[in-house]
Coordinates of C-alpha atoms in Angstrom, one line a residue:
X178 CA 22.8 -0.9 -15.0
X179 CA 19.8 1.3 -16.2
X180 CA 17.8 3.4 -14.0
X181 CA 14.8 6.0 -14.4
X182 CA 16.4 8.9 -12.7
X183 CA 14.8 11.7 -11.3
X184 CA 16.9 15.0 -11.7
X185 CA 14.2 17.4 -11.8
X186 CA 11.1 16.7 -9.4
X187 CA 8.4 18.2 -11.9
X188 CA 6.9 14.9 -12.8
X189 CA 7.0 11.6 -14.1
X190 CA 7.4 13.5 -17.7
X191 CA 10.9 14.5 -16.4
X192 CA 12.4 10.9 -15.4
X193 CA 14.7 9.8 -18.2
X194 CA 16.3 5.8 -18.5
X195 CA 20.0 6.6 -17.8
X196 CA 23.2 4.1 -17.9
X197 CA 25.2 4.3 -14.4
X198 CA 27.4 2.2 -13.4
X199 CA 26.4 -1.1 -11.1
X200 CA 27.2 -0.3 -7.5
X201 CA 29.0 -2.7 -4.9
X202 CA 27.1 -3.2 -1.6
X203 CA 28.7 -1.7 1.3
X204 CA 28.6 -3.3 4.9
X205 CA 24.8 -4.2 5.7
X206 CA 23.8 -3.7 1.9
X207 CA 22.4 -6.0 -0.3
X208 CA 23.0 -6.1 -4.6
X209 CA 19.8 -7.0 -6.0
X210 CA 19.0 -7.2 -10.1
X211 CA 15.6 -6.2 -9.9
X212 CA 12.5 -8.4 -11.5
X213 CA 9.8 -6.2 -10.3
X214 CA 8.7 -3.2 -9.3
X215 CA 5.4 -1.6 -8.0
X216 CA 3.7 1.9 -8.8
X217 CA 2.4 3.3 -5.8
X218 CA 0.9 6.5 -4.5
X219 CA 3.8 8.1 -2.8
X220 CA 5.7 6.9 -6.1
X221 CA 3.4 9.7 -7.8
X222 CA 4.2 11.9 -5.3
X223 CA 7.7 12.2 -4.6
X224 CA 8.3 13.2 -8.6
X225 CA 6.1 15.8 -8.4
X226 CA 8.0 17.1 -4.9
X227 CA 4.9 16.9 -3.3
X228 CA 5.5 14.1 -1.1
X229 CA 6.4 14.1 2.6
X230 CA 10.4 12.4 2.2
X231 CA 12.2 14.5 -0.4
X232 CA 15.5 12.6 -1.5
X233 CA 18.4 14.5 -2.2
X234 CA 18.6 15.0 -6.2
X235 CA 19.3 13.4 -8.5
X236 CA 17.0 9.9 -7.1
X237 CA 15.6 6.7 -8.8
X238 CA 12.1 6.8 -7.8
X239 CA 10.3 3.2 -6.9
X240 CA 9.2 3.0 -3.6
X241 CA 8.4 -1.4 -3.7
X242 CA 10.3 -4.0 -5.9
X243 CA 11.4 -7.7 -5.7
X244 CA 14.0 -9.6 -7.6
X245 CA 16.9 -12.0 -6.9
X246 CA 20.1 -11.1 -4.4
X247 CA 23.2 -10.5 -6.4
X248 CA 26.2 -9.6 -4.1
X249 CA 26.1 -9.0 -0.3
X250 CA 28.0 -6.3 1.8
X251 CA 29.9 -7.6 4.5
X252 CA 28.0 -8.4 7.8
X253 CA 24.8 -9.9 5.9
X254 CA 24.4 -13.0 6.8
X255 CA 21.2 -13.7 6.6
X256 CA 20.9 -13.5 2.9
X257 CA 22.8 -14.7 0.1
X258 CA 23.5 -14.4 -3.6
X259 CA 20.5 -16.0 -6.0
X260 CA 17.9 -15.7 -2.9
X261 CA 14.4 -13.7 -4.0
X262 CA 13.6 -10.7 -2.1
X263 CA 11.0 -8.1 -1.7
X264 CA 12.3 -4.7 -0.5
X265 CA 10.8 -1.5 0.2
X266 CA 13.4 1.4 0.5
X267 CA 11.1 4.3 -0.9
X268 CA 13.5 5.0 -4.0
X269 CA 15.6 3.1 -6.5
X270 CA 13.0 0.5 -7.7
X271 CA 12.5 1.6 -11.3
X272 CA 15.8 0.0 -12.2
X273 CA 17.7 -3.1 -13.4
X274 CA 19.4 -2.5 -10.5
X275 CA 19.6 -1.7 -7.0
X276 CA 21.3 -1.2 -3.5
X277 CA 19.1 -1.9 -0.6
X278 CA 19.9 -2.1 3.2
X279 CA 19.6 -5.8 3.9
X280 CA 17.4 -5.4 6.9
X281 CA 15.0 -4.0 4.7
X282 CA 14.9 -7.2 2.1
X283 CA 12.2 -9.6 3.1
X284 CA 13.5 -13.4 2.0
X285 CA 11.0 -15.0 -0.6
X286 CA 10.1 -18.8 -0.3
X287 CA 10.7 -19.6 -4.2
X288 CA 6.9 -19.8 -4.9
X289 CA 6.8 -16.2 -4.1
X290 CA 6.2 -14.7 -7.5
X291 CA 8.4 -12.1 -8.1
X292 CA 5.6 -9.7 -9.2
X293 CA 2.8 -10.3 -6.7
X294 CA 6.1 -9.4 -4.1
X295 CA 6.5 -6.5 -5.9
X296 CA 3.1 -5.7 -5.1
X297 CA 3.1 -6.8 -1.3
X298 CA 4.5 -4.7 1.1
X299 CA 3.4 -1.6 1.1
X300 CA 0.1 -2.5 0.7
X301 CA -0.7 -5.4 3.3
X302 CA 1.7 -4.2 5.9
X303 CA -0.5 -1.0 5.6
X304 CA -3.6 -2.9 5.6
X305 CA -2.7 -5.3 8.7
X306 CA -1.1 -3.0 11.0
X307 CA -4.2 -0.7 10.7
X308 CA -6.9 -3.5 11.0
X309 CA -5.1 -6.2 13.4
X310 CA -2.9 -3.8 15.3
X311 CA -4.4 -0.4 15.0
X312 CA -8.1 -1.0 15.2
X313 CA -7.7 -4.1 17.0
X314 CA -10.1 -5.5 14.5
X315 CA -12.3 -9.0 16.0
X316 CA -14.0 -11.7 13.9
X317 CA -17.8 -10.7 13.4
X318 CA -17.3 -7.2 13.6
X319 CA -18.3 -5.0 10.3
X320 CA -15.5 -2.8 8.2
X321 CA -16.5 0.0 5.4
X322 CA -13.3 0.3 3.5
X323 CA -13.4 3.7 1.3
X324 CA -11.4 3.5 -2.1
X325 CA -11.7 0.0 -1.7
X326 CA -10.6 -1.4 -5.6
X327 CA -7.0 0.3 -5.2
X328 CA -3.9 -2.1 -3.8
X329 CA -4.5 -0.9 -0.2
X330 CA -8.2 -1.1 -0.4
X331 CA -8.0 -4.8 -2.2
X332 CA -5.6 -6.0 0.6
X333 CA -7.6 -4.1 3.4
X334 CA -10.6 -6.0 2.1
X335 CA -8.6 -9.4 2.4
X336 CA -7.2 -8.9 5.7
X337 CA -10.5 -7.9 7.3
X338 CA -12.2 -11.5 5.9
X339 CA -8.9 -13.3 7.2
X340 CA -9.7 -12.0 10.4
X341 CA -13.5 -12.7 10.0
X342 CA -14.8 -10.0 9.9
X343 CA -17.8 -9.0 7.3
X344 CA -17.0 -6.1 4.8
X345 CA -18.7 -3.1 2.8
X346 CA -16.4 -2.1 0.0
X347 CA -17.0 1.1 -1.3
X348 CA -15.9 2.2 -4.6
X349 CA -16.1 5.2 -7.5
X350 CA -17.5 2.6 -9.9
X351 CA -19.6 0.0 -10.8
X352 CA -16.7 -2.1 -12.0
X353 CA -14.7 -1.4 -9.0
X354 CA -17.2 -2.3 -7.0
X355 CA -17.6 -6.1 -9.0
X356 CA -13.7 -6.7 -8.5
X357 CA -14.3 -5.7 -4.2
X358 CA -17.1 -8.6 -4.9
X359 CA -14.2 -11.0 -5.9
X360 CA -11.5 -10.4 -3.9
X361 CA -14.1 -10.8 -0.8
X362 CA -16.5 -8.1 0.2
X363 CA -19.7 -9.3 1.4
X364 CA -21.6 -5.6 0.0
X365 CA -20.5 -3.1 -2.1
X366 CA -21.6 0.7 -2.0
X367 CA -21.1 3.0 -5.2
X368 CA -20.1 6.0 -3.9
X369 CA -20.4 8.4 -7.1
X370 CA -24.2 7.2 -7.7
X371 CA -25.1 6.1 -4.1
X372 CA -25.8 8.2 -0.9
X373 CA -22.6 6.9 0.9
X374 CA -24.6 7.5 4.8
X375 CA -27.8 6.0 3.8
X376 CA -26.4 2.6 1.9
X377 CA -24.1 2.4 4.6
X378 CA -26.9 2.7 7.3
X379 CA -28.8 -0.2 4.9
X380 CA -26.4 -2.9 4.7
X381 CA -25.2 -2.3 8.7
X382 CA -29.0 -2.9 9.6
X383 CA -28.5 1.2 11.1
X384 CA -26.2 0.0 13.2
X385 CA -22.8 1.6 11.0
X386 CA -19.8 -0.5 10.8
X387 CA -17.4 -0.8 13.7
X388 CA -14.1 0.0 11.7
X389 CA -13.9 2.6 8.7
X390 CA -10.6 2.2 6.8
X391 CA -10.0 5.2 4.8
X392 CA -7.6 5.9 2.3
X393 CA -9.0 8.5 0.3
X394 CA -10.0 11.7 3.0
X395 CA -11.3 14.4 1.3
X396 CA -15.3 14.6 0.6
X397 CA -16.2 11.2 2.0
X398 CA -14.8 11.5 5.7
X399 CA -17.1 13.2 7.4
X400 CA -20.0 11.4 6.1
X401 CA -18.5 7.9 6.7
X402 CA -17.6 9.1 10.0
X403 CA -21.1 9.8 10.6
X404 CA -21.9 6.3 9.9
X405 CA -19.7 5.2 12.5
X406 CA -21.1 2.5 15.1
X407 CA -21.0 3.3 19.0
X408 CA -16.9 3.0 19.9
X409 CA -15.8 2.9 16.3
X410 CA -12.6 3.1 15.1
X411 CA -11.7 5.6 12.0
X412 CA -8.5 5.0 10.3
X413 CA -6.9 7.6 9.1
X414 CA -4.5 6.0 5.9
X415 CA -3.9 8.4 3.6
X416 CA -5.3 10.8 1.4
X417 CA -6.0 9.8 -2.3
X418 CA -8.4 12.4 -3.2
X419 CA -5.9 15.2 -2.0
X420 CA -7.7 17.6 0.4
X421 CA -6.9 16.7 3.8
X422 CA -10.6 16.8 5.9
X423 CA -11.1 18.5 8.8
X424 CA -13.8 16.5 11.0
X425 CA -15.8 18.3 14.2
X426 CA -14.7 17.1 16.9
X427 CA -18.4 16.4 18.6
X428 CA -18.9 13.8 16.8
X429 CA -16.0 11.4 18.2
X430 CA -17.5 12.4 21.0
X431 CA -20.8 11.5 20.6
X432 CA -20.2 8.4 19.2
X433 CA -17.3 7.0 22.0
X434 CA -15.7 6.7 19.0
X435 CA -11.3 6.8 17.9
X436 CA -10.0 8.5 15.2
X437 CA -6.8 6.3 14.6
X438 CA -4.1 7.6 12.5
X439 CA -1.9 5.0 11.1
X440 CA 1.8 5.4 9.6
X441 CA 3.4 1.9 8.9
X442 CA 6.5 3.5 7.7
X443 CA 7.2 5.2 11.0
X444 CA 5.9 2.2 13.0
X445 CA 8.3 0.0 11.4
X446 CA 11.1 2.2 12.6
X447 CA 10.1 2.0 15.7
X448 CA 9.1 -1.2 16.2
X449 CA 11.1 -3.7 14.4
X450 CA 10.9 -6.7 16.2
X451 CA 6.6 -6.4 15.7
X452 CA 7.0 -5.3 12.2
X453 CA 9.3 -8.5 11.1
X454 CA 6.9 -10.8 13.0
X455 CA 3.7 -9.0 11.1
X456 CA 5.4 -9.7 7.8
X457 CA 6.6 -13.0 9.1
X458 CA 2.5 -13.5 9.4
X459 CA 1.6 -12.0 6.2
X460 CA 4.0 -14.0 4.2
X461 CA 2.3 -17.2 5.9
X462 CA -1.2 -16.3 5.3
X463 CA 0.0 -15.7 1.2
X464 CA 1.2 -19.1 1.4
X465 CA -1.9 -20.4 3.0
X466 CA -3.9 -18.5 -0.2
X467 CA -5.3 -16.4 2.3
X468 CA -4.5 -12.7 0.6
X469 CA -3.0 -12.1 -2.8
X470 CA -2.0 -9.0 -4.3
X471 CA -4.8 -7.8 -6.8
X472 CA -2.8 -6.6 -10.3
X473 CA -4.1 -4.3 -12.4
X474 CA -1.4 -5.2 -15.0
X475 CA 2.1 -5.5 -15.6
X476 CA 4.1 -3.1 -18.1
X477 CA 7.5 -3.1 -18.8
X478 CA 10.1 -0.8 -17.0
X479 CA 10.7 0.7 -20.3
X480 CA 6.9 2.1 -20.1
X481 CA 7.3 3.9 -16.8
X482 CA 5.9 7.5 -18.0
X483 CA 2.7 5.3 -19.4
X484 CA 2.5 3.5 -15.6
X485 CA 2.6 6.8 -14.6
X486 CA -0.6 8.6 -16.9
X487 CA -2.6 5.5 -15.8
X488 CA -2.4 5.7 -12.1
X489 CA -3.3 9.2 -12.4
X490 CA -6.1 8.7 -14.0
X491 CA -7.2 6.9 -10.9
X492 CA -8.4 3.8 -13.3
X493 CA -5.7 1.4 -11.3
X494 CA -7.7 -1.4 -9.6
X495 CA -5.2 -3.0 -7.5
X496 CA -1.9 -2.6 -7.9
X497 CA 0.4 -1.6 -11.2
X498 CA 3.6 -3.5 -12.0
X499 CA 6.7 -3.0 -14.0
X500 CA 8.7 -5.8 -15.0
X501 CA 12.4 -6.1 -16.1

């Protein structure tokens, strides 16, 4: 097998496309040749030693990836070699090859495409345990989802309409904004050339939106939260724009509003049993062509350091996608 390994955590400049030998799964572990794999933020991240979980070195970054079983450990029963999987383990993805506990491999029905699986967990697990679970989100309320053309934004947006509710996208560019258009939001807001309060305040009828889904922190957190309806939820996702805000606490208060932070990773830990049925869910509704992974574009695994310049030039819409 080839891998991109990671002996150095200076940067995606460092990885280099090593030969290793092909592990054998141990008990509870899964083989699988990998088809897919998806670039996501923490995949920047951890090779830059900036991320939260720091593997012991040297590690094969790749957080998401999909492909086809090819030995099982013993005790799996419940896959079997030739079945298509989606996994996310937060490392070995950018592979041919990798070992995965088979807990964490979510079976595929076979018109599962290999790339939009790639592309799936992270994102709409993220995306649906914060609306649906989280925020508690009901059909008719309104949503402002910040940074809203990247893969958690695209599936935030999706998940929001499947649950009937409307949608304000809001985006750094005009062309972001079209693609939010597509993939369902009802109104866009362009926050490098709009007022981000005052267009909110328009399209809400002053009223704000009841759930703000943010993914990006920084500069646009206080102002958003500002918009916030009476008893709003605020989502707390991530940070995308890399200062971590610090909001006053009055104005919680004076709106009866939540601040709701959200950690899927952690929740599926802890909650098993209510993460498997939520993907259970989410793998219906992709059948039912209610959500699909946006892709920006697929590159081969051999073009990982290129993946890597164009997510951060923050030009991604959707998600990115290596192939083998």
């Amino acid at each position: 097998m080839h891998a991109w390994l990671c002996t150095h955590p200076t940067g995606a400049e460092a990885l280099t496309w090593t030969e290793m030998p092909t592990p054998t799964p141990k008990a509870g572990e899964v083989l699988i040749e990998i088809h897919a794999a998806s670039l996501n933020f923490p995949d920047l991240l951890i090779v830059q030693n900036k991320y939260q979980i720091k593997p012991p070195l040297p590690f094969v970054p790749g957080s998401e990836y999909a492909g086809v079983v090819q030995a099982v450990g013993e005790g799996v029963s419940h896959l079997r070699p030739g079945q298509g999987v989606a996994c996310l383990t937060g490392t070995g993805g950018f592979a041919t090859h990798a070992i995965a506990p088979a807990k964490l491999c979510i079976p595929l029905p076979e018109d599962f495409s290999h790339v939009d699986a790639a592309a799936f967990i992270m994102t709409y697990a993220t995306s649906y345990h914060a609306l649906i679970d989280r925020a508690r989100l009901q059909a008719g309320e309104t949503v402002l989802v910040l940074g809203a053309a990247g893969g958690v934004g695209t599936a935030a947006i999706q998940i929001a309409k499947a649950a009937g509710a409307r949608v304000i996208a809001a985006a750094s560019t005009d062309e972001k904004c079209d693609l939010c258009l597509q993939v369902g939001a009802d109104a866009v807001i362009n926050y490098a050339s709009e007022n981000l309060r005052e267009a909110v305040k328009a399209l809400s009828d002053g009223k704000g939106p009841d759930v703000v889904y943010d993914p990006v922190g920084g500069d646009l957190a206080e102002p958003a939260f500002r918009s916030i309806a009476w008893r709003g939820r605020y989502l707390v996702i991530g940070f995308a724009s890399g200062p971590i805000p610090a909001l006053p606490l009055n104005l919680p208060l004076l709106k009866g509003a939540s601040i709701v932070g959200v950690f899927w990773g952690e929740f599926a830990k802890r909650e098993p049993q209510a993460n498997a049925a939520m993907m259970g869910e989410l793998v219906r509704w992709y059948a039912q062509g209610k959500i699909k992974p946006v892709i920006d574009r697929t590159m081969p695994m051999s073009q990982l350091h290129g993946a890597y310049a164009h997510m951060a030039s923050r030009a991604v819409k959707g998600k990115l996608v290596l192939v083998n």
